[in-house]
Amino acid sequence: MTDATAPDTIVLVHGLWMTPRSWEGWVDYYGAKGFTVLTPGYPGFEIEVEALRENPDVIANLTVPETVDHLAAVIEALDAPPIIMGHSFGGTLTQLLAARGLGAAAVAIDSAPTEGVRVNPPSQAKSLFPVLKNPANRHKAVGFTAEEFHYSFTNTLTREESDKAWERYQIPAPGNWVWRYGLFANFIPGHQETWVDYDNDDRAPLLFIGGSEDHIMPPSVNKSNAKHYKKSASLTEYHEFEGRDHWTCAAPGWEAVADYALEWALEHADTAPRTAPVADA
């Protein structure tokens, strides 16, 4: 890093069915490049994967506003705006944080949609069916079986490779998030908790990264999400990696995704103070 004004901190936001452990490769990779790397967990997710599997009730009733407030507090405590990167639902949270005027640049990887994105490909519906098949799942944390995980997250890996990833990283996730934000958000009058002001001109530059083989958050979802920002004067771009699935941040070759995200963020980072943060709901 030679630009004294360039961000020196990267905040990595994990997705559902994951914990900060999912970023373990990226922490060392970006750290070796001289960055301070933070991986804040959602409230209750700070304990390890194994402990959450034993007692998923501690996260079953978590809400998105609680989570955004928690992550915003981490970012607001920093001396300068960081680069914010989020994967899957972490991409949704990254958009909500950027909408608050936080960050110098934001990258949403295989992002879950914010409110208003109405694209629901068949592979997404199949991926989320284990949670949506039972309304009672709204009130508890729900995980994927190893087979379901292979279809939804790691479909370009062998089953053996997928099972190793499932064993090390996968946890149950609040079923209410899938029901409320994935199923009902676009059908309830008024702004919901994953709404953002797409026309806001005063936010960080935002990059969407998609994977051509992603089942649970296919490229069509990410493209539609990015297009919602087309009226904003702030930069929004979309980039797609061919042949990559939802496990793109840990699958072989993940370094190419990390490099592209970082280079884009550094090139377009905007550290200017923002005067009109927009509420997310």
PDB file of C-alpha atoms in Angstrom:
ATOM      1  CA  MET A   1       0.000   0.000   0.000  1.00  0.00           C
ATOM      2  CA  THR A   2       1.477   3.340  -1.056  1.00  0.00           C
ATOM      3  CA  ASP A   3      -1.554   5.620  -0.847  1.00  0.00           C
ATOM      4  CA  ALA A   4      -1.728   7.041   2.679  1.00  0.00           C
ATOM      5  CA  THR A   5      -5.473   7.647   2.275  1.00  0.00           C
ATOM      6  CA  ALA A   6      -6.261   4.110   1.135  1.00  0.00           C
ATOM      7  CA  PRO A   7      -8.194   1.910   3.575  1.00  0.00           C
ATOM      8  CA  ASP A   8      -5.959  -0.239   5.746  1.00  0.00           C
ATOM      9  CA  THR A   9      -8.698  -2.325   7.346  1.00  0.00           C
ATOM     10  CA  ILE A  10     -11.008  -4.941   5.827  1.00  0.00           C
ATOM     11  CA  VAL A  11     -14.187  -6.080   7.575  1.00  0.00           C
ATOM     12  CA  LEU A  12     -15.419  -9.506   6.442  1.00  0.00           C
ATOM     13  CA  VAL A  13     -19.076 -10.360   7.112  1.00  0.00           C
ATOM     14  CA  HIS A  14     -20.022 -14.032   7.056  1.00  0.00           C
ATOM     15  CA  GLY A  15     -23.287 -15.455   5.745  1.00  0.00           C
ATOM     16  CA  LEU A  16     -26.031 -17.652   7.151  1.00  0.00           C
ATOM     17  CA  TRP A  17     -25.150 -21.232   8.076  1.00  0.00           C
ATOM     18  CA  MET A  18     -21.610 -19.961   8.708  1.00  0.00           C
ATOM     19  CA  THR A  19     -19.516 -18.258  11.404  1.00  0.00           C
ATOM     20  CA  PRO A  20     -16.397 -16.051  11.211  1.00  0.00           C
ATOM     21  CA  ARG A  21     -14.440 -19.304  10.790  1.00  0.00           C
ATOM     22  CA  SER A  22     -15.536 -19.332   7.138  1.00  0.00           C
ATOM     23  CA  TRP A  23     -13.114 -16.456   6.491  1.00  0.00           C
ATOM     24  CA  GLU A  24     -10.046 -18.125   7.984  1.00  0.00           C
ATOM     25  CA  GLY A  25      -8.181 -18.310   4.650  1.00  0.00           C
ATOM     26  CA  TRP A  26      -8.931 -14.684   3.821  1.00  0.00           C
ATOM     27  CA  VAL A  27      -7.739 -13.386   7.199  1.00  0.00           C
ATOM     28  CA  ASP A  28      -4.241 -14.740   6.662  1.00  0.00           C
ATOM     29  CA  TYR A  29      -4.246 -13.846   2.953  1.00  0.00           C
ATOM     30  CA  TYR A  30      -5.170 -10.205   3.448  1.00  0.00           C
ATOM     31  CA  GLY A  31      -3.112  -9.976   6.615  1.00  0.00           C
ATOM     32  CA  ALA A  32      -0.013 -10.970   4.658  1.00  0.00           C
ATOM     33  CA  LYS A  33      -0.711  -8.022   2.359  1.00  0.00           C
ATOM     34  CA  GLY A  34      -0.510  -5.640   5.322  1.00  0.00           C
ATOM     35  CA  PHE A  35      -4.186  -5.157   6.144  1.00  0.00           C
ATOM     36  CA  THR A  36      -5.911  -5.338   9.474  1.00  0.00           C
ATOM     37  CA  VAL A  37      -8.677  -7.894   8.981  1.00  0.00           C
ATOM     38  CA  LEU A  38     -11.757  -8.056  11.207  1.00  0.00           C
ATOM     39  CA  THR A  39     -14.349 -10.857  11.096  1.00  0.00           C
ATOM     40  CA  PRO A  40     -17.114  -9.827  13.485  1.00  0.00           C
ATOM     41  CA  GLY A  41     -19.712 -12.525  14.118  1.00  0.00           C
ATOM     42  CA  TYR A  42     -23.413 -11.897  14.372  1.00  0.00           C
ATOM     43  CA  PRO A  43     -24.614 -11.541  17.980  1.00  0.00           C
ATOM     44  CA  GLY A  44     -24.473 -15.029  19.489  1.00  0.00           C
ATOM     45  CA  PHE A  45     -22.259 -16.376  16.708  1.00  0.00           C
ATOM     46  CA  GLU A  46     -19.040 -15.594  18.551  1.00  0.00           C
ATOM     47  CA  ILE A  47     -18.795 -19.082  19.991  1.00  0.00           C
ATOM     48  CA  GLU A  48     -17.334 -21.860  17.881  1.00  0.00           C
ATOM     49  CA  VAL A  49     -19.072 -23.957  15.241  1.00  0.00           C
ATOM     50  CA  GLU A  50     -19.227 -27.023  17.451  1.00  0.00           C
ATOM     51  CA  ALA A  51     -20.861 -25.107  20.324  1.00  0.00           C
ATOM     52  CA  LEU A  52     -23.514 -23.611  18.028  1.00  0.00           C
ATOM     53  CA  ARG A  53     -24.367 -27.029  16.701  1.00  0.00           C
ATOM     54  CA  GLU A  54     -24.903 -28.258  20.234  1.00  0.00           C
ATOM     55  CA  ASN A  55     -27.085 -25.290  21.187  1.00  0.00           C
ATOM     56  CA  PRO A  56     -28.530 -23.471  18.147  1.00  0.00           C
ATOM     57  CA  ASP A  57     -31.281 -21.953  20.295  1.00  0.00           C
ATOM     58  CA  VAL A  58     -28.894 -19.099  21.210  1.00  0.00           C
ATOM     59  CA  ILE A  59     -29.240 -17.700  17.680  1.00  0.00           C
ATOM     60  CA  ALA A  60     -32.759 -18.847  16.725  1.00  0.00           C
ATOM     61  CA  ASN A  61     -34.435 -15.514  17.484  1.00  0.00           C
ATOM     62  CA  LEU A  62     -31.764 -13.118  16.251  1.00  0.00           C
ATOM     63  CA  THR A  63     -33.000 -10.259  14.050  1.00  0.00           C
ATOM     64  CA  VAL A  64     -31.426  -8.419  11.146  1.00  0.00           C
ATOM     65  CA  PRO A  65     -31.613  -4.962  12.809  1.00  0.00           C
ATOM     66  CA  GLU A  66     -29.792  -6.324  15.862  1.00  0.00           C
ATOM     67  CA  THR A  67     -27.118  -7.748  13.594  1.00  0.00           C
ATOM     68  CA  VAL A  68     -26.690  -4.603  11.500  1.00  0.00           C
ATOM     69  CA  ASP A  69     -26.441  -2.458  14.645  1.00  0.00           C
ATOM     70  CA  HIS A  70     -23.801  -4.807  16.039  1.00  0.00           C
ATOM     71  CA  LEU A  71     -21.707  -4.759  12.864  1.00  0.00           C
ATOM     72  CA  ALA A  72     -22.137  -0.987  12.453  1.00  0.00           C
ATOM     73  CA  ALA A  73     -20.785  -0.444  15.962  1.00  0.00           C
ATOM     74  CA  VAL A  74     -17.649  -2.401  15.071  1.00  0.00           C
ATOM     75  CA  ILE A  75     -17.111  -0.307  11.947  1.00  0.00           C
ATOM     76  CA  GLU A  76     -17.933   3.031  13.576  1.00  0.00           C
ATOM     77  CA  ALA A  77     -15.295   2.355  16.236  1.00  0.00           C
ATOM     78  CA  LEU A  78     -12.535   2.319  13.612  1.00  0.00           C
ATOM     79  CA  ASP A  79     -10.363   5.354  12.937  1.00  0.00           C
ATOM     80  CA  ALA A  80     -11.147   5.368   9.209  1.00  0.00           C
ATOM     81  CA  PRO A  81     -13.753   3.796   6.882  1.00  0.00           C
ATOM     82  CA  PRO A  82     -12.770   0.210   6.035  1.00  0.00           C
ATOM     83  CA  ILE A  83     -13.439  -1.970   3.049  1.00  0.00           C
ATOM     84  CA  ILE A  84     -16.527  -4.051   3.825  1.00  0.00           C
ATOM     85  CA  MET A  85     -16.945  -7.459   2.176  1.00  0.00           C
ATOM     86  CA  GLY A  86     -19.795  -9.855   2.807  1.00  0.00           C
ATOM     87  CA  HIS A  87     -20.694 -13.296   1.525  1.00  0.00           C
ATOM     88  CA  SER A  88     -24.251 -14.584   0.969  1.00  0.00           C
ATOM     89  CA  PHE A  89     -26.475 -12.998   3.648  1.00  0.00           C
ATOM     90  CA  GLY A  90     -23.307 -11.147   4.622  1.00  0.00           C
ATOM     91  CA  GLY A  91     -23.730  -9.472   1.228  1.00  0.00           C
ATOM     92  CA  THR A  92     -27.178  -8.280   2.272  1.00  0.00           C
ATOM     93  CA  LEU A  93     -25.733  -6.973   5.516  1.00  0.00           C
ATOM     94  CA  THR A  94     -22.916  -5.288   3.569  1.00  0.00           C
ATOM     95  CA  GLN A  95     -25.522  -3.450   1.484  1.00  0.00           C
ATOM     96  CA  LEU A  96     -27.372  -2.381   4.648  1.00  0.00           C
ATOM     97  CA  LEU A  97     -24.116  -1.104   6.175  1.00  0.00           C
ATOM     98  CA  ALA A  98     -23.241   0.820   3.003  1.00  0.00           C
ATOM     99  CA  ALA A  99     -26.748   2.317   3.031  1.00  0.00           C
ATOM    100  CA  ARG A 100     -25.924   3.736   6.454  1.00  0.00           C
ATOM    101  CA  GLY A 101     -22.988   5.587   4.924  1.00  0.00           C
ATOM    102  CA  LEU A 102     -20.412   3.159   6.301  1.00  0.00           C
ATOM    103  CA  GLY A 103     -17.291   1.899   4.551  1.00  0.00           C
ATOM    104  CA  ALA A 104     -14.931   3.235   1.892  1.00  0.00           C
ATOM    105  CA  ALA A 105     -15.911   0.474  -0.533  1.00  0.00           C
ATOM    106  CA  ALA A 106     -18.272  -2.489  -0.318  1.00  0.00           C
ATOM    107  CA  VAL A 107     -18.183  -5.916  -1.966  1.00  0.00           C
ATOM    108  CA  ALA A 108     -21.182  -8.285  -1.897  1.00  0.00           C
ATOM    109  CA  ILE A 109     -20.171 -11.832  -2.905  1.00  0.00           C
ATOM    110  CA  ASP A 110     -22.925 -14.272  -3.944  1.00  0.00           C
ATOM    111  CA  SER A 111     -25.230 -11.915  -2.094  1.00  0.00           C
ATOM    112  CA  ALA A 112     -28.645 -12.736  -0.741  1.00  0.00           C
ATOM    113  CA  PRO A 113     -31.080 -10.131  -2.072  1.00  0.00           C
ATOM    114  CA  THR A 114     -32.267  -6.990  -0.396  1.00  0.00           C
ATOM    115  CA  GLU A 115     -35.977  -6.169  -0.440  1.00  0.00           C
ATOM    116  CA  GLY A 116     -37.357  -5.555  -3.914  1.00  0.00           C
ATOM    117  CA  VAL A 117     -35.348  -8.198  -5.755  1.00  0.00           C
ATOM    118  CA  ARG A 118     -37.990 -10.565  -7.079  1.00  0.00           C
ATOM    119  CA  VAL A 119     -35.878 -13.088  -8.984  1.00  0.00           C
ATOM    120  CA  ASN A 120     -36.273 -16.596  -7.545  1.00  0.00           C
ATOM    121  CA  PRO A 121     -34.650 -19.234  -9.797  1.00  0.00           C
ATOM    122  CA  PRO A 122     -35.675 -22.891  -9.331  1.00  0.00           C
ATOM    123  CA  SER A 123     -32.266 -23.855  -7.921  1.00  0.00           C
ATOM    124  CA  GLN A 124     -32.682 -21.213  -5.210  1.00  0.00           C
ATOM    125  CA  ALA A 125     -36.102 -22.531  -4.245  1.00  0.00           C
ATOM    126  CA  LYS A 126     -34.700 -26.072  -4.082  1.00  0.00           C
ATOM    127  CA  SER A 127     -31.737 -24.902  -1.995  1.00  0.00           C
ATOM    128  CA  LEU A 128     -33.955 -23.165   0.558  1.00  0.00           C
ATOM    129  CA  PHE A 129     -36.658 -25.860   0.651  1.00  0.00           C
ATOM    130  CA  PRO A 130     -35.152 -27.599   3.715  1.00  0.00           C
ATOM    131  CA  VAL A 131     -36.037 -24.443   5.687  1.00  0.00           C
ATOM    132  CA  LEU A 132     -39.226 -23.438   3.871  1.00  0.00           C
ATOM    133  CA  LYS A 133     -40.840 -26.877   3.882  1.00  0.00           C
ATOM    134  CA  ASN A 134     -42.013 -26.472   7.466  1.00  0.00           C
ATOM    135  CA  PRO A 135     -43.542 -23.215   8.828  1.00  0.00           C
ATOM    136  CA  ALA A 136     -42.398 -24.258  12.313  1.00  0.00           C
ATOM    137  CA  ASN A 137     -38.840 -23.576  11.141  1.00  0.00           C
ATOM    138  CA  ARG A 138     -39.580 -19.842  11.540  1.00  0.00           C
ATOM    139  CA  HIS A 139     -39.138 -20.274  15.257  1.00  0.00           C
ATOM    140  CA  LYS A 140     -35.877 -22.210  15.406  1.00  0.00           C
ATOM    141  CA  ALA A 141     -32.422 -22.474  13.914  1.00  0.00           C
ATOM    142  CA  VAL A 142     -32.262 -24.876  10.967  1.00  0.00           C
ATOM    143  CA  GLY A 143     -29.258 -26.516   9.344  1.00  0.00           C
ATOM    144  CA  PHE A 144     -28.560 -28.383   6.120  1.00  0.00           C
ATOM    145  CA  THR A 145     -27.818 -32.075   5.885  1.00  0.00           C
ATOM    146  CA  ALA A 146     -24.529 -32.914   4.192  1.00  0.00           C
ATOM    147  CA  GLU A 147     -26.458 -33.783   1.022  1.00  0.00           C
ATOM    148  CA  GLU A 148     -28.445 -30.531   1.081  1.00  0.00           C
ATOM    149  CA  PHE A 149     -25.252 -28.557   1.702  1.00  0.00           C
ATOM    150  CA  HIS A 150     -23.605 -30.178  -1.309  1.00  0.00           C
ATOM    151  CA  TYR A 151     -26.451 -29.031  -3.572  1.00  0.00           C
ATOM    152  CA  SER A 152     -26.825 -25.529  -2.123  1.00  0.00           C
ATOM    153  CA  PHE A 153     -23.250 -24.489  -1.347  1.00  0.00           C
ATOM    154  CA  THR A 154     -20.615 -26.776  -2.851  1.00  0.00           C
ATOM    155  CA  ASN A 155     -22.045 -28.240  -6.055  1.00  0.00           C
ATOM    156  CA  THR A 156     -18.767 -27.926  -7.982  1.00  0.00           C
ATOM    157  CA  LEU A 157     -16.875 -29.967  -5.369  1.00  0.00           C
ATOM    158  CA  THR A 158     -16.842 -33.728  -5.002  1.00  0.00           C
ATOM    159  CA  ARG A 159     -19.126 -35.116  -2.324  1.00  0.00           C
ATOM    160  CA  GLU A 160     -16.069 -35.977  -0.219  1.00  0.00           C
ATOM    161  CA  GLU A 161     -14.730 -32.419  -0.465  1.00  0.00           C
ATOM    162  CA  SER A 162     -18.164 -31.034   0.299  1.00  0.00           C
ATOM    163  CA  ASP A 163     -18.600 -33.207   3.374  1.00  0.00           C
ATOM    164  CA  LYS A 164     -15.300 -31.938   4.788  1.00  0.00           C
ATOM    165  CA  ALA A 165     -16.489 -28.345   4.331  1.00  0.00           C
ATOM    166  CA  TRP A 166     -19.887 -29.169   5.863  1.00  0.00           C
ATOM    167  CA  GLU A 167     -18.224 -30.768   8.879  1.00  0.00           C
ATOM    168  CA  ARG A 168     -15.876 -27.864   9.548  1.00  0.00           C
ATOM    169  CA  TYR A 169     -18.077 -24.853   8.818  1.00  0.00           C
ATOM    170  CA  GLN A 170     -21.829 -25.475   8.633  1.00  0.00           C
ATOM    171  CA  ILE A 171     -24.138 -24.516  11.518  1.00  0.00           C
ATOM    172  CA  PRO A 172     -27.898 -24.078  11.858  1.00  0.00           C
ATOM    173  CA  ALA A 173     -29.197 -20.607  10.993  1.00  0.00           C
ATOM    174  CA  PRO A 174     -32.266 -18.641  12.125  1.00  0.00           C
ATOM    175  CA  GLY A 175     -35.098 -20.046  10.041  1.00  0.00           C
ATOM    176  CA  ASN A 176     -37.017 -16.806  10.416  1.00  0.00           C
ATOM    177  CA  TRP A 177     -34.457 -15.010   8.237  1.00  0.00           C
ATOM    178  CA  VAL A 178     -35.175 -17.297   5.307  1.00  0.00           C
ATOM    179  CA  TRP A 179     -38.928 -17.050   5.782  1.00  0.00           C
ATOM    180  CA  ARG A 180     -39.132 -13.334   6.541  1.00  0.00           C
ATOM    181  CA  TYR A 181     -36.500 -11.908   4.204  1.00  0.00           C
ATOM    182  CA  GLY A 182     -36.368 -14.580   1.558  1.00  0.00           C
ATOM    183  CA  LEU A 183     -40.072 -15.348   1.209  1.00  0.00           C
ATOM    184  CA  PHE A 184     -42.260 -12.582   2.586  1.00  0.00           C
ATOM    185  CA  ALA A 185     -40.266  -9.330   2.405  1.00  0.00           C
ATOM    186  CA  ASN A 186     -41.574  -8.420  -1.049  1.00  0.00           C
ATOM    187  CA  PHE A 187     -45.198  -9.130  -0.159  1.00  0.00           C
ATOM    188  CA  ILE A 188     -45.552  -7.091   3.046  1.00  0.00           C
ATOM    189  CA  PRO A 189     -46.618  -3.438   2.618  1.00  0.00           C
ATOM    190  CA  GLY A 190     -44.023  -0.822   3.531  1.00  0.00           C
ATOM    191  CA  HIS A 191     -40.291  -1.063   3.921  1.00  0.00           C
ATOM    192  CA  GLN A 192     -39.001  -4.195   5.624  1.00  0.00           C
ATOM    193  CA  GLU A 193     -35.728  -4.744   7.465  1.00  0.00           C
ATOM    194  CA  THR A 194     -33.724  -5.588   4.339  1.00  0.00           C
ATOM    195  CA  TRP A 195     -34.847  -2.520   2.379  1.00  0.00           C
ATOM    196  CA  VAL A 196     -32.230  -0.060   1.193  1.00  0.00           C
ATOM    197  CA  ASP A 197     -32.565   3.258  -0.621  1.00  0.00           C
ATOM    198  CA  TYR A 198     -31.286   2.141  -4.007  1.00  0.00           C
ATOM    199  CA  ASP A 199     -31.247   5.730  -5.304  1.00  0.00           C
ATOM    200  CA  ASN A 200     -28.955   7.030  -2.566  1.00  0.00           C
ATOM    201  CA  ASP A 201     -26.063   8.948  -4.147  1.00  0.00           C
ATOM    202  CA  ASP A 202     -24.059   9.191  -0.926  1.00  0.00           C
ATOM    203  CA  ARG A 203     -22.780   5.686  -0.246  1.00  0.00           C
ATOM    204  CA  ALA A 204     -19.622   3.692  -0.803  1.00  0.00           C
ATOM    205  CA  PRO A 205     -18.874   2.188  -4.235  1.00  0.00           C
ATOM    206  CA  LEU A 206     -20.448  -1.262  -4.382  1.00  0.00           C
ATOM    207  CA  LEU A 207     -19.296  -4.364  -6.265  1.00  0.00           C
ATOM    208  CA  PHE A 208     -21.408  -7.494  -6.709  1.00  0.00           C
ATOM    209  CA  ILE A 209     -19.572 -10.746  -7.382  1.00  0.00           C
ATOM    210  CA  GLY A 210     -21.521 -13.739  -8.668  1.00  0.00           C
ATOM    211  CA  GLY A 211     -20.635 -17.310  -9.593  1.00  0.00           C
ATOM    212  CA  SER A 212     -22.011 -18.930 -12.734  1.00  0.00           C
ATOM    213  CA  GLU A 213     -22.709 -22.233 -10.931  1.00  0.00           C
ATOM    214  CA  ASP A 214     -24.142 -20.815  -7.700  1.00  0.00           C
ATOM    215  CA  HIS A 215     -27.361 -22.688  -6.852  1.00  0.00           C
ATOM    216  CA  ILE A 216     -28.592 -20.824  -3.790  1.00  0.00           C
ATOM    217  CA  MET A 217     -27.817 -17.250  -4.970  1.00  0.00           C
ATOM    218  CA  PRO A 218     -27.520 -17.608  -8.760  1.00  0.00           C
ATOM    219  CA  PRO A 219     -26.120 -14.837 -10.978  1.00  0.00           C
ATOM    220  CA  SER A 220     -29.625 -13.720 -11.980  1.00  0.00           C
ATOM    221  CA  VAL A 221     -30.309 -12.781  -8.347  1.00  0.00           C
ATOM    222  CA  ASN A 222     -27.088 -10.806  -8.012  1.00  0.00           C
ATOM    223  CA  LYS A 223     -27.536  -9.086 -11.384  1.00  0.00           C
ATOM    224  CA  SER A 224     -31.063  -8.050 -10.476  1.00  0.00           C
ATOM    225  CA  ASN A 225     -29.890  -6.768  -7.107  1.00  0.00           C
ATOM    226  CA  ALA A 226     -27.124  -4.699  -8.742  1.00  0.00           C
ATOM    227  CA  LYS A 227     -29.534  -3.231 -11.326  1.00  0.00           C
ATOM    228  CA  HIS A 228     -31.721  -1.865  -8.553  1.00  0.00           C
ATOM    229  CA  TYR A 229     -28.913   0.674  -7.896  1.00  0.00           C
ATOM    230  CA  LYS A 230     -28.849   1.959 -11.495  1.00  0.00           C
ATOM    231  CA  LYS A 231     -30.300   5.382 -10.620  1.00  0.00           C
ATOM    232  CA  SER A 232     -27.683   6.077  -7.946  1.00  0.00           C
ATOM    233  CA  ALA A 233     -24.751   8.308  -8.847  1.00  0.00           C
ATOM    234  CA  SER A 234     -22.539   6.124  -6.655  1.00  0.00           C
ATOM    235  CA  LEU A 235     -20.642   3.407  -8.482  1.00  0.00           C
ATOM    236  CA  THR A 236     -22.187  -0.068  -8.690  1.00  0.00           C
ATOM    237  CA  GLU A 237     -20.620  -2.884 -10.727  1.00  0.00           C
ATOM    238  CA  TYR A 238     -21.167  -6.602 -11.242  1.00  0.00           C
ATOM    239  CA  HIS A 239     -18.525  -9.226 -11.986  1.00  0.00           C
ATOM    240  CA  GLU A 240     -19.114 -12.927 -12.547  1.00  0.00           C
ATOM    241  CA  PHE A 241     -16.677 -15.779 -12.028  1.00  0.00           C
ATOM    242  CA  GLU A 242     -17.246 -18.618 -14.474  1.00  0.00           C
ATOM    243  CA  GLY A 243     -17.569 -22.113 -13.045  1.00  0.00           C
ATOM    244  CA  ARG A 244     -17.786 -21.080  -9.409  1.00  0.00           C
ATOM    245  CA  ASP A 245     -20.479 -22.036  -6.906  1.00  0.00           C
ATOM    246  CA  HIS A 246     -21.642 -20.542  -3.604  1.00  0.00           C
ATOM    247  CA  TRP A 247     -18.547 -21.883  -1.862  1.00  0.00           C
ATOM    248  CA  THR A 248     -16.397 -19.511  -3.877  1.00  0.00           C
ATOM    249  CA  CYS A 249     -14.696 -17.969  -0.826  1.00  0.00           C
ATOM    250  CA  ALA A 250     -13.173 -21.298   0.210  1.00  0.00           C
ATOM    251  CA  ALA A 251     -13.230 -23.551  -2.859  1.00  0.00           C
ATOM    252  CA  PRO A 252      -9.950 -24.172  -4.726  1.00  0.00           C
ATOM    253  CA  GLY A 253      -8.914 -20.961  -6.462  1.00  0.00           C
ATOM    254  CA  TRP A 254     -10.631 -18.697  -3.931  1.00  0.00           C
ATOM    255  CA  GLU A 255      -7.571 -16.421  -3.988  1.00  0.00           C
ATOM    256  CA  ALA A 256      -8.649 -15.113  -7.416  1.00  0.00           C
ATOM    257  CA  VAL A 257     -11.936 -13.944  -5.894  1.00  0.00           C
ATOM    258  CA  ALA A 258     -10.131 -12.356  -2.947  1.00  0.00           C
ATOM    259  CA  ASP A 259      -7.689 -10.580  -5.264  1.00  0.00           C
ATOM    260  CA  TYR A 260     -10.400  -9.250  -7.573  1.00  0.00           C
ATOM    261  CA  ALA A 261     -12.494  -7.997  -4.654  1.00  0.00           C
ATOM    262  CA  LEU A 262      -9.558  -6.248  -3.003  1.00  0.00           C
ATOM    263  CA  GLU A 263      -8.157  -4.684  -6.163  1.00  0.00           C
ATOM    264  CA  TRP A 264     -11.583  -3.327  -7.113  1.00  0.00           C
ATOM    265  CA  ALA A 265     -12.183  -1.973  -3.624  1.00  0.00           C
ATOM    266  CA  LEU A 266      -8.813  -0.225  -3.469  1.00  0.00           C
ATOM    267  CA  GLU A 267      -9.228   1.249  -6.949  1.00  0.00           C
ATOM    268  CA  HIS A 268     -12.643   2.699  -6.190  1.00  0.00           C
ATOM    269  CA  ALA A 269     -12.437   3.376  -2.439  1.00  0.00           C
ATOM    270  CA  ASP A 270     -14.006   6.633  -1.366  1.00  0.00           C
ATOM    271  CA  THR A 271     -12.978   7.803   2.083  1.00  0.00           C
ATOM    272  CA  ALA A 272     -14.807  11.135   1.921  1.00  0.00           C
ATOM    273  CA  PRO A 273     -17.107  11.836   4.900  1.00  0.00           C
ATOM    274  CA  ARG A 274     -20.763  11.147   4.232  1.00  0.00           C
ATOM    275  CA  THR A 275     -23.272  13.575   5.643  1.00  0.00           C
ATOM    276  CA  ALA A 276     -26.596  11.917   4.995  1.00  0.00           C
ATOM    277  CA  PRO A 277     -26.684   8.311   6.171  1.00  0.00           C
ATOM    278  CA  VAL A 278     -29.922   6.649   5.181  1.00  0.00           C
ATOM    279  CA  ALA A 279     -31.925   4.518   7.566  1.00  0.00           C
ATOM    280  CA  ASP A 280     -32.356   0.932   6.418  1.00  0.00           C
ATOM    281  CA  ALA A 281     -35.987   0.562   7.406  1.00  0.00           C
TER     282      ALA A 281
END
